[in-house]
PDB file of C-alpha atoms in Angstrom:
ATOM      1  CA  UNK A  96     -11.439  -9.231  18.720  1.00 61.00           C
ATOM      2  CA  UNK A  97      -7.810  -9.019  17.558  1.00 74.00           C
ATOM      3  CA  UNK A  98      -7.532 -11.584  20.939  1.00 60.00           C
ATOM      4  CA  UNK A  99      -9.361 -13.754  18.907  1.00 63.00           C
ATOM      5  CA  UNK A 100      -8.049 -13.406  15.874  1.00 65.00           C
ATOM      6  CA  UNK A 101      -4.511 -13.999  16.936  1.00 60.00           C
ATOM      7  CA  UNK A 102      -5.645 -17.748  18.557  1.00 71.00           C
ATOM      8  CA  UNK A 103      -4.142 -21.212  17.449  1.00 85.00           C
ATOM      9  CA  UNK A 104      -4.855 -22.160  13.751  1.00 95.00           C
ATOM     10  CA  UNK A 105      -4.304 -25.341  12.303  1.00 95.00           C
ATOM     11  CA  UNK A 106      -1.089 -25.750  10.416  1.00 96.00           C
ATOM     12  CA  UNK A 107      -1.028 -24.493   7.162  1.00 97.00           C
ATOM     13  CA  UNK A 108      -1.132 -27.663   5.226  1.00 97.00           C
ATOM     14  CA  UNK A 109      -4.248 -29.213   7.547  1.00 97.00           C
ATOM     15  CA  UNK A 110      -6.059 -25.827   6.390  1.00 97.00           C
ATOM     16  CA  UNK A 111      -9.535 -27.308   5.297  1.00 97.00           C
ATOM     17  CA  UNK A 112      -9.211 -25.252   1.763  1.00 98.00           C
ATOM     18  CA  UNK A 113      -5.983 -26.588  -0.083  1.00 97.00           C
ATOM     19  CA  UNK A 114      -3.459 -24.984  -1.375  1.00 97.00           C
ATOM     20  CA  UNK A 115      -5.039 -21.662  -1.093  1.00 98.00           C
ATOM     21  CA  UNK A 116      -4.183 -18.322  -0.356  1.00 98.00           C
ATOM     22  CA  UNK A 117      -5.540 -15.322   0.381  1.00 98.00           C
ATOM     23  CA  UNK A 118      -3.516 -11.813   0.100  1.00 98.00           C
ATOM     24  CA  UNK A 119      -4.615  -8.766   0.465  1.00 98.00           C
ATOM     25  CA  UNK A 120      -3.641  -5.431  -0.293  1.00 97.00           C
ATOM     26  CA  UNK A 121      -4.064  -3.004   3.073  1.00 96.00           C
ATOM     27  CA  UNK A 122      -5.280   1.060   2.534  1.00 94.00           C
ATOM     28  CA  UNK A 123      -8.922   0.910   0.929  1.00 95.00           C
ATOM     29  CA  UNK A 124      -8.751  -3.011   0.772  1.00 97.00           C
ATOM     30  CA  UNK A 125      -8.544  -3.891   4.721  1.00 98.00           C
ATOM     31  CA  UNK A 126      -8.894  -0.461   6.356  1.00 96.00           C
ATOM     32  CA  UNK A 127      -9.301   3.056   5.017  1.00 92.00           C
ATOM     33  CA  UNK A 128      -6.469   4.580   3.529  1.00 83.00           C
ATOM     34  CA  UNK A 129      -3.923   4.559   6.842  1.00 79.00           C
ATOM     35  CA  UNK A 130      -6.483   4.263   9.132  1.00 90.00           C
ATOM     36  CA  UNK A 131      -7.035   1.253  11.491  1.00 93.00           C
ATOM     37  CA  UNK A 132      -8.784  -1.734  10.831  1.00 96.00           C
ATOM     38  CA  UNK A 133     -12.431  -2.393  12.041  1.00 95.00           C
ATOM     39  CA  UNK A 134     -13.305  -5.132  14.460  1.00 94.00           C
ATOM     40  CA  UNK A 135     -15.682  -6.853  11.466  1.00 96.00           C
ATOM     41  CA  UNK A 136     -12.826  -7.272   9.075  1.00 97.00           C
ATOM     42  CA  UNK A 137     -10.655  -8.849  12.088  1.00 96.00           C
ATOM     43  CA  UNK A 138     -13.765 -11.214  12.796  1.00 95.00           C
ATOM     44  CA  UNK A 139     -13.510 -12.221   9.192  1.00 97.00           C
ATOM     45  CA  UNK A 140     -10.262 -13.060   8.550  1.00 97.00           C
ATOM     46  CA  UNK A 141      -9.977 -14.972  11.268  1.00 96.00           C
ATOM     47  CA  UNK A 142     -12.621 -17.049  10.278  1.00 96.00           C
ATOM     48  CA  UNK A 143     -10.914 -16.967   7.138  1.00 98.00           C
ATOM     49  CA  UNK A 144      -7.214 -17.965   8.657  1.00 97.00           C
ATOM     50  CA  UNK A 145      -9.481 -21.056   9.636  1.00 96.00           C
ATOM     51  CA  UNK A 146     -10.305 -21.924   6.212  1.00 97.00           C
ATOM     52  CA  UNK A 147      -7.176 -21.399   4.196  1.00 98.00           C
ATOM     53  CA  UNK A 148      -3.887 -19.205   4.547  1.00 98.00           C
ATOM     54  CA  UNK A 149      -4.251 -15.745   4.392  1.00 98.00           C
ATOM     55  CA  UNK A 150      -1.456 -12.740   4.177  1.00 98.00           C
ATOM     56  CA  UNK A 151      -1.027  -9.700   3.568  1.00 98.00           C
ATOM     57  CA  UNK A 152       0.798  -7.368   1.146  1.00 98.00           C
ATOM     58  CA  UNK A 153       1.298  -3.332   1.100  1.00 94.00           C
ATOM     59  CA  UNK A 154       3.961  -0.874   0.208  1.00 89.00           C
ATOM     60  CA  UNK A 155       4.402   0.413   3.441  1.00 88.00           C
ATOM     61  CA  UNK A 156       6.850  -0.434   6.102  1.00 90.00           C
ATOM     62  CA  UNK A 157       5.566  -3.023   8.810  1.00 94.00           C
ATOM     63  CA  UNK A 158       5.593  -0.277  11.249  1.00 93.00           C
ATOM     64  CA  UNK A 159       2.572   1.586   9.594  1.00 92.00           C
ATOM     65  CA  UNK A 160       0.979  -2.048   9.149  1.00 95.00           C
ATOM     66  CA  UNK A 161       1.531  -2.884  12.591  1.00 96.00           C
ATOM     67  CA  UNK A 162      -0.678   0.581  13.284  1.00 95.00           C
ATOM     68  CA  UNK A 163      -3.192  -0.314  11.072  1.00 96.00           C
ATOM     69  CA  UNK A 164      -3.704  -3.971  11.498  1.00 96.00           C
ATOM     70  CA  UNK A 165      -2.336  -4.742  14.727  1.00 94.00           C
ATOM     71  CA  UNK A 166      -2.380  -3.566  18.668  1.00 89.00           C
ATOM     72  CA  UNK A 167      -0.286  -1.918  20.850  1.00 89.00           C
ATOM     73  CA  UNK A 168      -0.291  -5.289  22.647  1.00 89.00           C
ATOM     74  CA  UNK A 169      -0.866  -7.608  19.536  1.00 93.00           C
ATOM     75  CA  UNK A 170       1.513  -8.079  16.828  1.00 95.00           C
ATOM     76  CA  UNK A 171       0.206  -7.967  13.600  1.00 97.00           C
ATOM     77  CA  UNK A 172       2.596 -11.085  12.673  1.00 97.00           C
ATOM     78  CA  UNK A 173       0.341 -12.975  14.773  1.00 96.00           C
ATOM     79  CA  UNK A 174      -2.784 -12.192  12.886  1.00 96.00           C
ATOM     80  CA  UNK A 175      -2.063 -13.616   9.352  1.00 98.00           C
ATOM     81  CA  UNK A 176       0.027 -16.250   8.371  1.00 98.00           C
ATOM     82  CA  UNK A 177       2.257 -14.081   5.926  1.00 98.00           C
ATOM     83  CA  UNK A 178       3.263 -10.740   6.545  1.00 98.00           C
ATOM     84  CA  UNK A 179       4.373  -8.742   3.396  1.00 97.00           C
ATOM     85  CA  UNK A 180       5.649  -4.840   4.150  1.00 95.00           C
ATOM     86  CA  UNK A 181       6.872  -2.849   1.518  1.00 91.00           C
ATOM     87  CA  UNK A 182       5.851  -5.541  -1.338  1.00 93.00           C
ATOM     88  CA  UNK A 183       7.560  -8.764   0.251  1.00 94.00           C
ATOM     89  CA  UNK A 184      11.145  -7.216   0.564  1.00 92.00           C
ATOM     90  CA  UNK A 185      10.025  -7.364   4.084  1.00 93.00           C
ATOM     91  CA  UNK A 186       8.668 -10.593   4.949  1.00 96.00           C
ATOM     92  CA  UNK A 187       7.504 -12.785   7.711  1.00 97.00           C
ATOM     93  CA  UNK A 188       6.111 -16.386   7.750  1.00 98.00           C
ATOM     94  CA  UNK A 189       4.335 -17.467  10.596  1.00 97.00           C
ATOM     95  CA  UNK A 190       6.102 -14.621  13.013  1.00 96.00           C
ATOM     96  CA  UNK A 191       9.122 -15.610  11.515  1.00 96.00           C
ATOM     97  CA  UNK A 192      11.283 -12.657   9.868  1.00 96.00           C
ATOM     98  CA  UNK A 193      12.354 -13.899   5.809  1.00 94.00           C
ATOM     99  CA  UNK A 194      15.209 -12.676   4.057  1.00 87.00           C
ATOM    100  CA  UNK A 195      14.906  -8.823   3.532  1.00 83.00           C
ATOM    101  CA  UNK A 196      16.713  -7.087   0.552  1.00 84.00           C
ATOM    102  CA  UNK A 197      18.046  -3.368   0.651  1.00 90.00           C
ATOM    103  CA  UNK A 198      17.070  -0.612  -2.358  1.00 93.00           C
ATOM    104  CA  UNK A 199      20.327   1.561  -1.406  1.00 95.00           C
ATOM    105  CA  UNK A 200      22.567  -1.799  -1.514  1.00 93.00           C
ATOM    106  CA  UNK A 201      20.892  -2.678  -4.949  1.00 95.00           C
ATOM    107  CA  UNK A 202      21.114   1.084  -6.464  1.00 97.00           C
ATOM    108  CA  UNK A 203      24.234   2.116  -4.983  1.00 97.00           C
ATOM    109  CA  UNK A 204      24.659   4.969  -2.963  1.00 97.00           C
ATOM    110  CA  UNK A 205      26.201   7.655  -5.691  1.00 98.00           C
ATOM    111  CA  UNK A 206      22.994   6.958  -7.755  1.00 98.00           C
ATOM    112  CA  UNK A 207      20.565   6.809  -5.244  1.00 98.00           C
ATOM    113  CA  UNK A 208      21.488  10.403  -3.663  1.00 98.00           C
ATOM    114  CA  UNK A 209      21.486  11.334  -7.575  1.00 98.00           C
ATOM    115  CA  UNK A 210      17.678  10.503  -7.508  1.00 98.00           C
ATOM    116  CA  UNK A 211      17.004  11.616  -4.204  1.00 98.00           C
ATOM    117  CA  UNK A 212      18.470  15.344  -5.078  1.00 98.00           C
ATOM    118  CA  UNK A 213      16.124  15.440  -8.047  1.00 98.00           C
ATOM    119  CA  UNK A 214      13.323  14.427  -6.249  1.00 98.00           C
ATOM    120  CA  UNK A 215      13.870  17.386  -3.598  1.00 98.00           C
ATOM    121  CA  UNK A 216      14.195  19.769  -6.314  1.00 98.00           C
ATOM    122  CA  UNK A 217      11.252  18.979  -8.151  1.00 98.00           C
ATOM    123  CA  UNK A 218       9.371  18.809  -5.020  1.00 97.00           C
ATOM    124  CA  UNK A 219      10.252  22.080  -4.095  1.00 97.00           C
ATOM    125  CA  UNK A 220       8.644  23.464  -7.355  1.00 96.00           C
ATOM    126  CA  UNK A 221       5.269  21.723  -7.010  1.00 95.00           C
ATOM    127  CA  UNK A 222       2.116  23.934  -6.253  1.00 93.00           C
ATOM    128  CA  UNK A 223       0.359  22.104  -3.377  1.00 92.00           C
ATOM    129  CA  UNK A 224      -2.816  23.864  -1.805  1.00 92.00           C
ATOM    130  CA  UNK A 225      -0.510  23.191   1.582  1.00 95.00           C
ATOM    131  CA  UNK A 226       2.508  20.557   2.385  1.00 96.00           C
ATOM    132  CA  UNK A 227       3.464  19.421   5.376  1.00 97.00           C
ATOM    133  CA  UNK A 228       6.560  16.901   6.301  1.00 94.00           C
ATOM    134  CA  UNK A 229       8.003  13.928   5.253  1.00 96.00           C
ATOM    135  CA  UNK A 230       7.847  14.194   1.602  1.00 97.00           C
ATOM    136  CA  UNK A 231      10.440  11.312   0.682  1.00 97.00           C
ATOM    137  CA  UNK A 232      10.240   8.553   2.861  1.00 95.00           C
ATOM    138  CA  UNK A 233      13.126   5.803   2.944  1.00 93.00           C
ATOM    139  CA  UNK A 234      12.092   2.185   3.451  1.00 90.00           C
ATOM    140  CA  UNK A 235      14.441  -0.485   3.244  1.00 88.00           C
ATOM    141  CA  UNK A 236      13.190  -1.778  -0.389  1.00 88.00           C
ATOM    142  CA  UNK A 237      11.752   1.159  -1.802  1.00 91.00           C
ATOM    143  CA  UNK A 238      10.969   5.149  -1.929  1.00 95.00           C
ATOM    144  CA  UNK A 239       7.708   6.871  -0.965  1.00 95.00           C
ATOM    145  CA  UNK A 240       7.429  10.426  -2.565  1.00 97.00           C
ATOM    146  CA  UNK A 241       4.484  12.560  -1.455  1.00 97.00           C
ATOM    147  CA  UNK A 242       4.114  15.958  -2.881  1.00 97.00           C
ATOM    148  CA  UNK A 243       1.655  17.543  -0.200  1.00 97.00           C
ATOM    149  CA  UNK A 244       4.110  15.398   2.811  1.00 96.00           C
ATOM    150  CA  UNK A 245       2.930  11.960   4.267  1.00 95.00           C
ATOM    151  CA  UNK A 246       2.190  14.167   7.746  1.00 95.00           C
ATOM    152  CA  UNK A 247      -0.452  15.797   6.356  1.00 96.00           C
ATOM    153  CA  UNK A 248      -4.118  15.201   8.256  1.00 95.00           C
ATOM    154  CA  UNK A 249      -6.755  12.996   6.956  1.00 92.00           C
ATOM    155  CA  UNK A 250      -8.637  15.420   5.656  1.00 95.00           C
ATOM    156  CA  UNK A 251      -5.526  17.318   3.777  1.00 96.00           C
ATOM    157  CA  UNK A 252      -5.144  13.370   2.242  1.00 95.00           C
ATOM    158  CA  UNK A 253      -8.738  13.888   1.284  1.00 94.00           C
ATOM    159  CA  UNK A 254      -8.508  17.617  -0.414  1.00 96.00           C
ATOM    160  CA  UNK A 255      -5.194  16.345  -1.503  1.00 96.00           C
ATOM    161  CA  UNK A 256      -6.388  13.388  -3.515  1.00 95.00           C
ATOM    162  CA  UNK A 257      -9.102  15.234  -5.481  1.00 96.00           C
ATOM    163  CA  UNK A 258      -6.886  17.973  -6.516  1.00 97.00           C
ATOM    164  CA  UNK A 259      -4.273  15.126  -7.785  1.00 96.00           C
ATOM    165  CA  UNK A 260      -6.941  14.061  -9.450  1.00 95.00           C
ATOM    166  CA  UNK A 261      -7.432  16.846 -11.467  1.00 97.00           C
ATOM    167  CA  UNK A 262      -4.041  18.195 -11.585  1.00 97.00           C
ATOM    168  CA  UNK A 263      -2.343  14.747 -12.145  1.00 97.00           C
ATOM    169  CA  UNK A 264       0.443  15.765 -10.005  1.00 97.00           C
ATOM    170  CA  UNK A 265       1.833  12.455  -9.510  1.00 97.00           C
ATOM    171  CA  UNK A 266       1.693  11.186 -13.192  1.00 96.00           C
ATOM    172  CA  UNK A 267       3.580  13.997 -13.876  1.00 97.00           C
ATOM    173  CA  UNK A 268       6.612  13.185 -11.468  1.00 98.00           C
ATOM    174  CA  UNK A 269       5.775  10.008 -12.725  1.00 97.00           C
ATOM    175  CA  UNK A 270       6.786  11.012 -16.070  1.00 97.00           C
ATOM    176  CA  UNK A 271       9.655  13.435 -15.213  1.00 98.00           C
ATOM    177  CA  UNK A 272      11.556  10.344 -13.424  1.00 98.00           C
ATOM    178  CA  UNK A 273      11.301   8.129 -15.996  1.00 97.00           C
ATOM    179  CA  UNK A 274      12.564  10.707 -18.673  1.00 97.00           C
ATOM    180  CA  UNK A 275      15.573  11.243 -16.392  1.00 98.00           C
ATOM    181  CA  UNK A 276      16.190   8.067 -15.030  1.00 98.00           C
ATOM    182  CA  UNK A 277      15.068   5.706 -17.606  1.00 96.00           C
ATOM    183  CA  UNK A 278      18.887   3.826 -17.178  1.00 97.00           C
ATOM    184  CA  UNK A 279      19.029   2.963 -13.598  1.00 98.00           C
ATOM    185  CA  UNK A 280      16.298   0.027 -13.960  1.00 97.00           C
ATOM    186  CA  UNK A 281      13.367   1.329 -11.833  1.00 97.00           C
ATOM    187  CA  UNK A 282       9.545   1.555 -11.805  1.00 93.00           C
ATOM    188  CA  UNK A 283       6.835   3.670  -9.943  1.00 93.00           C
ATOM    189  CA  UNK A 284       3.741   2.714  -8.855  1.00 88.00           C
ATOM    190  CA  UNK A 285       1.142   5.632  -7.332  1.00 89.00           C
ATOM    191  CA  UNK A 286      -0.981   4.024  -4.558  1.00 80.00           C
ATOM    192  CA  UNK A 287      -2.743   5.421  -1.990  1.00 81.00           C
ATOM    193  CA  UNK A 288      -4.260   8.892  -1.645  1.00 92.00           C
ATOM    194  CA  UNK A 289      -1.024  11.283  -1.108  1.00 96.00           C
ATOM    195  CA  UNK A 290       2.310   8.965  -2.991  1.00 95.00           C
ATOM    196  CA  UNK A 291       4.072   7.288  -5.020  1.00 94.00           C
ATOM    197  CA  UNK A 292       6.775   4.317  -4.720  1.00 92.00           C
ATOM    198  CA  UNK A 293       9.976   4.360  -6.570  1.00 95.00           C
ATOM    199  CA  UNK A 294      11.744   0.668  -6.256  1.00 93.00           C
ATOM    200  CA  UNK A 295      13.451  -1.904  -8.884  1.00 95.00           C
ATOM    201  CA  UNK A 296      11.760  -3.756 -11.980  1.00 94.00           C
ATOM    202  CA  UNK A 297      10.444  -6.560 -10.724  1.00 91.00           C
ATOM    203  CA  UNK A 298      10.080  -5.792  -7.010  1.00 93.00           C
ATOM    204  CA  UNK A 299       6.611  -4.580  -7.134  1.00 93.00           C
ATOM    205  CA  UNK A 300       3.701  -6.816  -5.084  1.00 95.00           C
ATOM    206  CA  UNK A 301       4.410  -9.804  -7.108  1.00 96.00           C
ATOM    207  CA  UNK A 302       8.113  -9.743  -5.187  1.00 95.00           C
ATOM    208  CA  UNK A 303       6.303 -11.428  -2.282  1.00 96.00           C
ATOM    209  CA  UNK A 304       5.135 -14.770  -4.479  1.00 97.00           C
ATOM    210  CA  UNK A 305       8.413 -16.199  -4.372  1.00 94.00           C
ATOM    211  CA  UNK A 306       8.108 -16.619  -0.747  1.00 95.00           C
ATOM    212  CA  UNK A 307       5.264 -18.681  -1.671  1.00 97.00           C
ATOM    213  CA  UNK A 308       7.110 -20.304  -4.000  1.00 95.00           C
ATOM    214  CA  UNK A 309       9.672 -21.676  -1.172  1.00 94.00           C
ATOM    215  CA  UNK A 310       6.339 -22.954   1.066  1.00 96.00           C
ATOM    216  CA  UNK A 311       6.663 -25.946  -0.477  1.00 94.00           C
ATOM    217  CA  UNK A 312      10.187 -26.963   0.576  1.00 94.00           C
ATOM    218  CA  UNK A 313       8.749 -25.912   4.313  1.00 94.00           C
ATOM    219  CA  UNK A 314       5.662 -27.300   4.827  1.00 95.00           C
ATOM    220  CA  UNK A 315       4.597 -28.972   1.884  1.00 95.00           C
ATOM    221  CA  UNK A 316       2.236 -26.547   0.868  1.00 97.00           C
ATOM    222  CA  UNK A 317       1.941 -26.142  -2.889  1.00 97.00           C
ATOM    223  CA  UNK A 318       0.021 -22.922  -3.667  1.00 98.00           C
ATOM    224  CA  UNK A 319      -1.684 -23.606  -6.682  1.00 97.00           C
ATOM    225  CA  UNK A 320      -4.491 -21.180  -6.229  1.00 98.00           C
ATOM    226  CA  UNK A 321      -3.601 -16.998  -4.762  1.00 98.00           C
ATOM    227  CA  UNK A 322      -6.296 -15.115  -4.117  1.00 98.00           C
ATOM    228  CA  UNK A 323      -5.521 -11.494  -4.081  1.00 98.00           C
ATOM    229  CA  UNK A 324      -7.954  -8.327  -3.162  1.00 98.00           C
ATOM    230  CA  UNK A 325      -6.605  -4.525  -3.892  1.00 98.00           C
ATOM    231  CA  UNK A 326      -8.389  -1.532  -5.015  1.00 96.00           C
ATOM    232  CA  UNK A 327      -5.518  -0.191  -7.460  1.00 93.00           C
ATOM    233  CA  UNK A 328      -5.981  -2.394 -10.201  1.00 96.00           C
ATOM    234  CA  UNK A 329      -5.900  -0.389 -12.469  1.00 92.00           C
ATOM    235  CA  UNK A 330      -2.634   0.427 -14.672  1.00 89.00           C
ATOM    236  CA  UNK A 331      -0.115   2.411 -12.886  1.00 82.00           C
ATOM    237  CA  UNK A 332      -1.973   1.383  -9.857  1.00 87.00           C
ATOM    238  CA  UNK A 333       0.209  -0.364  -7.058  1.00 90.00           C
ATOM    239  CA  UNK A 334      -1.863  -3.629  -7.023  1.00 95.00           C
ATOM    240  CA  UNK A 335      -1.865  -4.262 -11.573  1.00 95.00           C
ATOM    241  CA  UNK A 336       0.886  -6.293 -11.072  1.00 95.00           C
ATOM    242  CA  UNK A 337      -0.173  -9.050  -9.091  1.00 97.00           C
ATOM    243  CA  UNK A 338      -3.744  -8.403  -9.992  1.00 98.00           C
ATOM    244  CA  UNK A 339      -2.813  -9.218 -13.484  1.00 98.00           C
ATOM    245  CA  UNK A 340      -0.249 -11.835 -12.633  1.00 98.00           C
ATOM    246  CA  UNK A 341      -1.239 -15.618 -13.982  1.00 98.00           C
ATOM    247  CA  UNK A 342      -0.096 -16.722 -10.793  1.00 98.00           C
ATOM    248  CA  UNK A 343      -2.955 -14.958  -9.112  1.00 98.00           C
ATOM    249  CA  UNK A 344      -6.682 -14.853  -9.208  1.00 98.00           C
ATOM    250  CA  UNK A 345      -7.131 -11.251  -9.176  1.00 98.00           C
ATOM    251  CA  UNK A 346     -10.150  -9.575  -7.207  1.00 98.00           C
ATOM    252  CA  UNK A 347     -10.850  -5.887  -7.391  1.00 98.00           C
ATOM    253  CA  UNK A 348     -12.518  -4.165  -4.376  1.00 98.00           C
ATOM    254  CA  UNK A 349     -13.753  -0.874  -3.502  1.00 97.00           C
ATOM    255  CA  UNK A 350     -13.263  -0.640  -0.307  1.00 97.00           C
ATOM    256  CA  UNK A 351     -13.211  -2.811   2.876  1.00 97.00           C
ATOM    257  CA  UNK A 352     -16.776  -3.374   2.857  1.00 98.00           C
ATOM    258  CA  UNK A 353     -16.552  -4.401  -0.400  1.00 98.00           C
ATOM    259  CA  UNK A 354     -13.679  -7.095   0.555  1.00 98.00           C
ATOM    260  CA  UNK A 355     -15.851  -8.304   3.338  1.00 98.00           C
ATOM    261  CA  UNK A 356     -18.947  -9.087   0.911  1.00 98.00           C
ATOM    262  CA  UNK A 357     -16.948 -10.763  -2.203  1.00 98.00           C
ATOM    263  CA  UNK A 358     -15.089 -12.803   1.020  1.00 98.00           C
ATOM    264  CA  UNK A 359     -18.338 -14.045   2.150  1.00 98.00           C
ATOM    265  CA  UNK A 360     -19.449 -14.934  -1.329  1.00 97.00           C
ATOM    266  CA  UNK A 361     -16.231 -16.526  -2.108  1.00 97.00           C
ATOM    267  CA  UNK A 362     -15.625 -19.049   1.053  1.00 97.00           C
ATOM    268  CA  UNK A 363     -19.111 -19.211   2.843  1.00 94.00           C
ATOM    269  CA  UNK A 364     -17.881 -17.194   6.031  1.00 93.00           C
TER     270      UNK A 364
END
């Protein structure tokens, strides 16, 4: 299937829909939280791809995309026509890699170790019901704390995302950075089951629509009408942004089979 869905499209301004995108948001909006994608949702966006453009955008690095979306033999740059990791500051068009822009070199390293220390101390004061590894994760445009460690199991995600629930152990950290770092110009966004991201103003998901922006200059391609589908739409969620954006046509799912139904509704596929 991911064969398939990786095949010759027409170029992107002979797509039959004009001057349309489609994003999408990846954990709970393509696949389960950082689990792989299913064969159906491949089947769909290709039929999709041969409609109109269609991309994707997540938080994560392209590595953990590439394990969710793509094959060990299949890049997953070959599967949409825009590839947005950690919220466009990693970006490729058409398997071609885009300008990339660094946290650290924006920051500066005296302030980001300043945040960083913080971060480990408060993390070491947190009551988890059990933490693993990996609890601050460095990505070239962003951040990812996790309080219970991103290698915790997919059932310890599970446990752990109920009791954040009720504990609000993110919103809290939340809270506790902002008090202490209100100066240095960031912004936090909790997505996912287990984290949160920590990056500039401004360079949440609606970083990657400047890239769209430029499609114009490349291929003519005006993109007058974004679709985008996420399942944190909510305030504080990682997809409000762009969900709210006027640039966008916002979509809220709850879960991939969700995304597959209003996509069917939508386009007719």
């Amino acid at each position: 299937m991911h064969a398939e869905a990786a095949s010759v499209y027409a170029p992107l301004e002979d797509r039959p829909v004009k001057k349309t995108i489609c994003l999408f948001d990846v954990d709970n909006t393509l696949t389960p939280a950082r689990r792989a994608v299913s064969p159906q949702i491949i089947q769909l966006l290709s039929a999709l791809r041969h409609k109109c453009a269609i991309g994707f955008v997540g938080g994560s690095d392209l590595v953990k995309q590439q394990e969710q979306l793509g094959t060990p033999s299949i890049s997953v740059t070959s599967l949409f026509d825009f590839c947005f990791a950690e919220n466009g500051l990693t970006a490729y068009r058409l398997g071609e890699q885009l300008t990339s822009h660094s946290f650290v070199g924006w920051l500066g390293e005296e302030k980001y170790k300043e945040l960083v220390n913080f971060c480990l101390r408060y993390l070491s004061e947190i009551e988890c019901p059990v933490k693993r590894g990996t609890f601050i994760e460095f990505r070239n445009g962003m951040i990812n704390i996790s309080p219970i460690g991103r290698n915790a199991s997919v059932q310890e995600r599970n446990d752990y995302e109920k009791y954040d629930k009720q504990h609000q152990i993110r919103a809290k950290f939340v809270e506790a950075l902002k008090e202490k770092f209100g100066s240095f110009g960031l912004t936090y966004s909790i997505g996912g089951q287990i984290s949160f991201d920590v990056f500039p103003i401004g360079w949440n998901k609606t970083y990657c629509l400047q890239h769209l922006k430029t499609e114009k200059s490349l291929s003519g391609v005006d993109y007058s009408t974004i679709h985008f589908f996420g399942d944190k739409t909510y305030k504080g969620g990682n997809d409000y942004e762009i969900y709210e954006d006027e640039r966008t046509i916002g979509h809220s799912v709850d879960n991939p089979e969700d995304t597959m139904r209003q996509l069917k509704e939508l386009f007719d596929i």
